[in-house]
Coordinates of C-alpha atoms in Angstrom, one line a residue:
M80 CA 57.7 192.4 78.3
F81 CA 57.7 196.1 77.3
Q82 CA 54.6 197.2 78.6
D83 CA 56.3 199.6 80.9
L84 CA 59.3 200.7 78.7
S85 CA 58.0 204.2 77.9
K86 CA 57.4 205.1 81.8
I87 CA 60.3 207.3 83.1
K88 CA 61.4 205.6 86.3
N89 CA 63.9 206.7 89.0
V90 CA 66.9 204.2 88.2
K91 CA 70.5 204.7 87.6
S92 CA 72.1 202.5 84.8
R93 CA 75.6 201.4 85.6
S94 CA 78.1 199.1 83.9
I95 CA 81.1 197.0 85.0
S96 CA 84.0 196.0 82.6
P97 CA 87.7 196.1 82.6
E98 CA 87.0 199.5 81.3
N99 CA 85.5 200.6 84.5
F100 CA 86.0 197.8 87.2
T101 CA 83.9 199.6 89.8
G102 CA 81.0 200.9 87.7
E103 CA 81.2 204.1 89.0
K104 CA 79.7 207.3 87.3
G105 CA 81.9 209.2 84.9
K106 CA 85.0 206.6 85.5
G107 CA 84.8 204.7 82.5
G108 CA 87.5 204.3 79.7
M109 CA 90.1 206.0 82.1
A110 CA 92.8 203.4 82.3
E111 CA 96.4 204.4 81.7
E112 CA 97.6 200.8 81.8
G113 CA 96.1 197.6 80.7
A114 CA 96.1 194.8 78.3
N115 CA 95.7 196.8 75.1
A116 CA 98.0 199.5 76.4
L117 CA 100.7 198.8 73.6
Y118 CA 98.1 199.0 71.1
A119 CA 97.0 202.5 72.1
R120 CA 100.3 204.0 72.8
E121 CA 99.9 206.6 69.8
L122 CA 96.6 207.3 71.1
G123 CA 96.5 207.5 74.7
I124 CA 94.3 207.5 77.5
G125 CA 90.3 206.5 76.3
W126 CA 91.4 204.6 73.3
K127 CA 90.7 201.0 74.3
I128 CA 93.6 200.5 76.5
S129 CA 91.7 197.9 79.1
P130 CA 89.4 195.8 77.3
C131 CA 89.9 192.7 79.1
V132 CA 91.9 190.7 81.9
H133 CA 94.3 188.1 82.4
I134 CA 93.3 185.3 84.8
K135 CA 96.1 183.1 85.7
P136 CA 96.2 179.4 86.4
G137 CA 94.4 178.7 89.8
E138 CA 93.3 182.5 90.1
T139 CA 89.9 183.6 91.5
F140 CA 89.3 187.1 89.7
T141 CA 86.4 189.3 91.0
L142 CA 84.4 190.6 88.1
A143 CA 82.2 192.9 90.0
D144 CA 81.5 193.9 93.6
I145 CA 78.3 195.9 93.7
H146 CA 77.1 197.7 96.9
G147 CA 73.6 199.0 97.1
Q148 CA 70.3 198.0 95.9
G149 CA 69.4 197.2 92.4
R150 CA 69.2 194.4 89.7
I151 CA 71.8 192.8 87.2
R152 CA 70.2 193.4 83.7
H153 CA 72.7 191.8 81.4
I154 CA 76.0 189.9 81.2
W155 CA 78.3 189.5 78.1
A156 CA 81.5 187.7 78.1
T157 CA 83.8 185.8 75.7
D158 CA 87.4 184.2 76.4
N159 CA 90.1 182.8 74.5
S160 CA 90.4 179.3 76.1
S161 CA 90.7 176.4 73.6
R162 CA 89.1 174.0 76.2
N163 CA 85.7 173.8 77.7
R164 CA 84.9 174.3 81.5
K165 CA 88.0 175.9 82.7
L166 CA 86.3 179.1 83.8
I167 CA 84.0 178.8 87.0
L168 CA 81.3 181.6 87.5
R169 CA 80.2 182.2 90.7
A170 CA 77.8 185.0 92.2
Y171 CA 77.0 186.0 95.6
W172 CA 73.9 188.0 97.1
D173 CA 73.8 190.5 99.9
G174 CA 76.8 189.2 101.5
A175 CA 76.2 185.5 101.6
E176 CA 79.4 183.4 102.2
K177 CA 78.0 180.5 99.6
P178 CA 77.8 181.4 96.2
S179 CA 74.1 181.3 94.5
I180 CA 75.4 180.9 91.1
E181 CA 78.1 178.2 90.8
A182 CA 78.7 176.7 87.3
P183 CA 81.3 176.5 84.5
M184 CA 80.8 179.7 82.5
C185 CA 80.0 178.0 79.1
D186 CA 77.1 175.8 80.8
F187 CA 75.9 178.7 82.5
F188 CA 75.6 180.3 79.1
A189 CA 73.9 177.1 77.7
S190 CA 76.9 176.4 75.6
A191 CA 78.8 173.5 77.4
D192 CA 80.8 172.7 74.2
Y193 CA 81.4 175.8 73.0
Q194 CA 84.6 175.4 70.8
S195 CA 82.6 175.3 67.8
Y196 CA 80.1 178.0 67.1
S197 CA 76.4 177.1 67.2
E198 CA 73.7 180.2 67.3
L199 CA 71.5 180.2 70.2
S200 CA 68.5 182.8 70.2
S201 CA 66.2 183.0 73.2
A202 CA 64.7 185.4 75.6
A203 CA 67.1 184.5 78.5
V204 CA 70.5 183.7 76.9
C205 CA 72.1 184.4 73.5
I206 CA 75.1 183.2 71.9
G207 CA 76.6 185.3 68.9
P208 CA 79.1 184.9 66.8
K209 CA 82.1 183.7 67.2
R210 CA 81.0 182.9 71.0
G211 CA 79.5 185.8 72.3
F212 CA 77.7 184.8 75.8
N213 CA 75.0 186.8 76.5
C214 CA 72.3 186.4 79.3
Y215 CA 69.4 188.6 80.4
W216 CA 68.3 186.8 83.8
D217 CA 66.8 189.2 86.2
M218 CA 68.9 189.2 89.1
P219 CA 67.9 191.6 92.2
F220 CA 69.7 192.2 95.2
Y221 CA 69.2 194.6 98.2
K222 CA 72.7 195.2 99.6
E223 CA 75.2 193.6 97.3
A224 CA 76.0 191.5 94.4
K225 CA 79.6 189.8 93.9
F226 CA 80.6 187.8 90.9
T227 CA 83.8 186.0 90.3
V228 CA 85.4 183.6 88.1
E229 CA 88.2 181.0 88.7
N230 CA 90.5 179.8 86.1
I231 CA 91.1 176.0 86.5
Y232 CA 93.0 175.7 83.6
N233 CA 97.0 175.4 83.6
E234 CA 97.3 178.4 81.3
T235 CA 96.4 182.0 81.4
I236 CA 92.7 182.8 80.0
V237 CA 91.9 186.1 78.3
L238 CA 88.5 187.1 79.3
Y239 CA 86.4 190.0 78.1
Y240 CA 82.9 190.9 80.0
Q241 CA 80.5 193.5 80.7
I242 CA 78.0 193.4 83.4
D243 CA 75.0 195.8 83.2
Y244 CA 72.8 196.7 86.2
T245 CA 70.9 199.3 87.5
L246 CA 70.7 201.0 91.1
E247 CA 67.1 201.2 92.1
D248 CA 64.8 200.9 95.0
L249 CA 63.4 197.4 95.2
E250 CA 59.7 196.4 96.4
P251 CA 60.0 193.7 99.4
G252 CA 60.0 190.1 98.6
M253 CA 61.9 189.9 95.3
G254 CA 63.5 186.6 94.8
Y255 CA 67.3 185.7 94.5
F256 CA 68.3 184.3 91.4
H257 CA 70.1 180.8 91.5
A258 CA 72.0 178.5 88.9
Q259 CA 73.2 175.1 89.8
F260 CA 75.6 172.8 88.0
R261 CA 75.5 169.0 88.1
R262 CA 77.1 166.2 86.4
V263 CA 77.2 162.6 86.4
N264 CA 79.6 160.3 84.0
P265 CA 78.2 157.5 83.7
L266 CA 74.9 157.3 85.3
P267 CA 74.7 154.1 87.4
Y268 CA 72.4 151.4 85.6
K269 CA 68.7 152.1 86.7
S270 CA 69.4 155.2 88.4
V271 CA 67.8 158.5 87.9
Y272 CA 69.6 161.8 87.1
T273 CA 69.2 164.7 89.6
I274 CA 68.8 168.2 88.3
L275 CA 68.0 169.7 91.7
D276 CA 67.3 168.8 95.3
N277 CA 67.6 169.9 98.9
I278 CA 65.8 173.2 97.9
E279 CA 64.2 174.7 101.0
G280 CA 62.3 177.7 100.7
K281 CA 59.6 179.4 98.6
G282 CA 60.1 180.3 95.1
H283 CA 59.7 179.3 91.6
Y284 CA 61.7 177.1 88.8
V285 CA 62.6 179.2 85.7
G286 CA 64.8 177.0 83.8
T287 CA 66.8 173.9 82.7
Y288 CA 70.1 173.6 80.5
M289 CA 71.3 170.2 79.5
F290 CA 74.3 168.8 77.9
W291 CA 73.7 164.9 77.3
G292 CA 76.1 162.5 75.9
V293 CA 74.6 159.5 74.7
N294 CA 76.6 156.0 75.1
N295 CA 74.2 154.0 73.2
T296 CA 73.0 153.4 69.7
G297 CA 69.2 154.1 69.2
W298 CA 66.9 157.0 70.6
W299 CA 67.8 157.8 74.1
G300 CA 65.0 160.4 75.3
E301 CA 62.3 158.6 76.4
G302 CA 62.9 159.5 80.0
E303 CA 60.4 161.8 82.2
I304 CA 61.3 164.8 84.2
K305 CA 59.6 165.0 87.4
F306 CA 59.4 167.9 89.9
Y307 CA 58.7 167.0 93.5
M308 CA 57.3 169.9 95.7
D309 CA 56.3 170.9 99.0
G310 CA 56.2 167.6 100.6
D311 CA 55.8 165.1 97.6
T312 CA 57.8 161.8 98.4
E313 CA 57.5 158.8 96.3
F314 CA 55.5 160.5 93.5
P315 CA 55.8 164.2 92.1
T316 CA 53.2 166.6 91.3
I317 CA 54.5 167.5 87.8
C318 CA 55.4 164.6 85.6
G319 CA 56.6 164.9 82.0
T320 CA 56.1 162.4 79.2
G321 CA 59.6 162.4 77.6
T322 CA 62.9 164.1 77.4
E323 CA 62.4 165.7 74.0
D324 CA 58.6 166.6 75.1
Y325 CA 60.2 168.5 77.9
F326 CA 62.4 170.5 75.6
C327 CA 59.3 171.3 73.6
G328 CA 60.3 168.9 70.4
S329 CA 58.6 165.9 69.7
W330 CA 59.0 162.5 67.9
N331 CA 62.9 162.2 68.7
F332 CA 63.9 165.6 67.4
D333 CA 63.7 163.5 63.8
I334 CA 63.1 165.1 60.5
G335 CA 63.6 162.5 57.6
G336 CA 65.6 160.4 59.8
K337 CA 68.1 163.0 61.1
Y338 CA 68.2 164.9 64.5
Q339 CA 67.2 168.4 63.9
E340 CA 68.6 171.5 65.7
F341 CA 66.1 174.3 66.6
T342 CA 66.2 177.3 68.8
N343 CA 63.6 179.8 69.9
M344 CA 62.8 182.2 72.8
Y345 CA 61.8 179.7 75.0
C346 CA 63.4 176.3 74.3
G347 CA 65.7 174.6 71.8
V348 CA 68.4 172.1 70.9
P349 CA 70.9 174.6 69.4
K350 CA 73.7 172.2 69.1
I351 CA 74.0 168.3 68.4
I352 CA 77.4 167.0 68.1
R353 CA 77.4 164.1 65.9
P354 CA 80.1 161.1 65.4
N355 CA 82.8 161.6 62.7
G356 CA 83.4 158.3 61.7
L357 CA 86.9 158.4 63.5
Y358 CA 87.5 160.1 67.0
T359 CA 84.4 161.7 67.7
S360 CA 82.4 158.7 68.6
Q361 CA 79.6 159.6 70.9
Q362 CA 76.4 161.7 70.0
R363 CA 75.9 164.9 72.4
F364 CA 72.8 167.1 72.9
S365 CA 72.7 170.7 73.9
M366 CA 69.2 171.7 75.1
Y367 CA 67.3 174.3 77.1
R368 CA 64.0 174.9 78.6
W369 CA 63.1 178.4 79.9
H370 CA 60.1 178.5 82.2
L371 CA 59.5 182.3 81.7
C372 CA 55.8 182.2 80.7
D373 CA 55.3 179.1 83.0
P374 CA 57.4 179.2 86.0
I375 CA 56.9 176.4 88.5
Y376 CA 56.2 177.5 91.9
F377 CA 56.9 175.8 95.2
D378 CA 56.2 176.9 98.7
S379 CA 58.5 174.9 100.8
D380 CA 60.7 172.8 99.0
L381 CA 61.6 171.6 95.6
K382 CA 63.4 168.4 93.7
V383 CA 63.9 167.8 90.1
T384 CA 64.8 164.6 88.3
I385 CA 65.0 163.1 84.9
Q386 CA 65.3 159.7 83.7
A387 CA 67.6 158.5 80.9
L388 CA 65.8 155.8 79.0
G389 CA 66.1 154.4 75.4
W390 CA 65.2 151.2 73.8
R391 CA 66.3 147.6 73.9
D392 CA 64.1 147.0 70.9
Q393 CA 60.6 148.2 70.0
S394 CA 59.2 146.3 73.1
R395 CA 61.3 147.1 76.0
Y396 CA 62.8 150.1 77.6
L397 CA 66.5 150.3 78.1
P398 CA 67.8 152.3 81.3
L399 CA 70.8 154.1 80.0
Q400 CA 74.2 155.0 81.6
D401 CA 75.0 158.2 79.8
D402 CA 77.0 161.3 80.4
I403 CA 74.7 164.0 81.8
S404 CA 75.3 167.5 83.0
S405 CA 72.9 170.1 83.7
V406 CA 72.3 173.7 85.1
A407 CA 69.2 174.4 87.1
F408 CA 67.7 178.0 87.3
W409 CA 65.3 179.1 90.2
Y410 CA 64.5 181.9 92.4
Q411 CA 63.7 181.8 95.9
D412 CA 63.2 183.8 98.9
K413 CA 66.7 183.6 100.5
P414 CA 70.2 182.5 99.1
C415 CA 70.6 178.9 98.9
E416 CA 73.0 177.1 101.4
T417 CA 72.7 173.7 100.2
F418 CA 74.7 173.4 96.8
P419 CA 76.2 170.0 96.4
E420 CA 80.4 169.8 96.4
F421 CA 81.5 171.2 93.2
P422 CA 83.4 169.0 90.5
D423 CA 87.0 168.9 90.1
A424 CA 88.5 169.5 87.0
D425 CA 88.7 165.9 85.8
M426 CA 85.1 165.4 86.5
L427 CA 84.2 168.6 84.5
E428 CA 86.0 167.5 81.3
I429 CA 84.2 166.7 78.2
I430 CA 85.7 163.7 77.0

């Protein structure tokens, strides 16, 4: 990862935030008006006058509109919302009309229910106290990179953010980064949950985030993940052996009769929401699996599914009707134009 860190390169570092909305050289910290102007009234320009933005209900705010050739290196964000899934993040590459990233901001950062802090330490995404979102996905672009965030809440949300990027010459053939959100609640009986489909082109799959709400008692993760690629029809080329196996755990994530959280560079279950004996009744599991060392390559098409499967008893499987949502992460040779219709606010709600 760091083998060329010492190499001197012809690269320009830039950063966009409310203190420099355009990322221009030598233009940071120049605001005379901003969200914190009142607090800096005795200090003047250059003293944290504009560290955040206020996004009104129904407003879509442009976080960044970068022109040129380069790559996104790091994104940090946090907000003051008291509700989950009220900010929708979108990104557009090279002038595309449809987004290549479309997900609730919290799900994109692998933290669907982010109202209570849970540490996540991985190579691609990190969550710092109290809820500092960070991602390090490589996002190259040849002409333009545009990021927006939509507030679907009925109150104004305060958002702090920083998008770090470089301007540099790219070699031909770099893939476009994609992130697609889906949610089914509840999953119909004997149905299979689709993480990703209708992907046409050449590329590689690099990660899965899932937020899984269990509606039954007993173990719920017997289902297999399947990758259908390059003309596969009834049967996939890659077939997993169980949900906890795919997320690199084993034996039900169970240690001493208790589900165990864990987090590392490439996989983890950083948060488990347990029933409290009163109003919090369903178990929910937040899980990630980054294919950074083991990308799944496809030449022409890709579909990814996972089964929801538990036990009736220890002799028969039980197809589950759970609340399942996901974000799929992949690269492909062109911006994807086959995203499904995005859910409305009610369908996004974690209840």
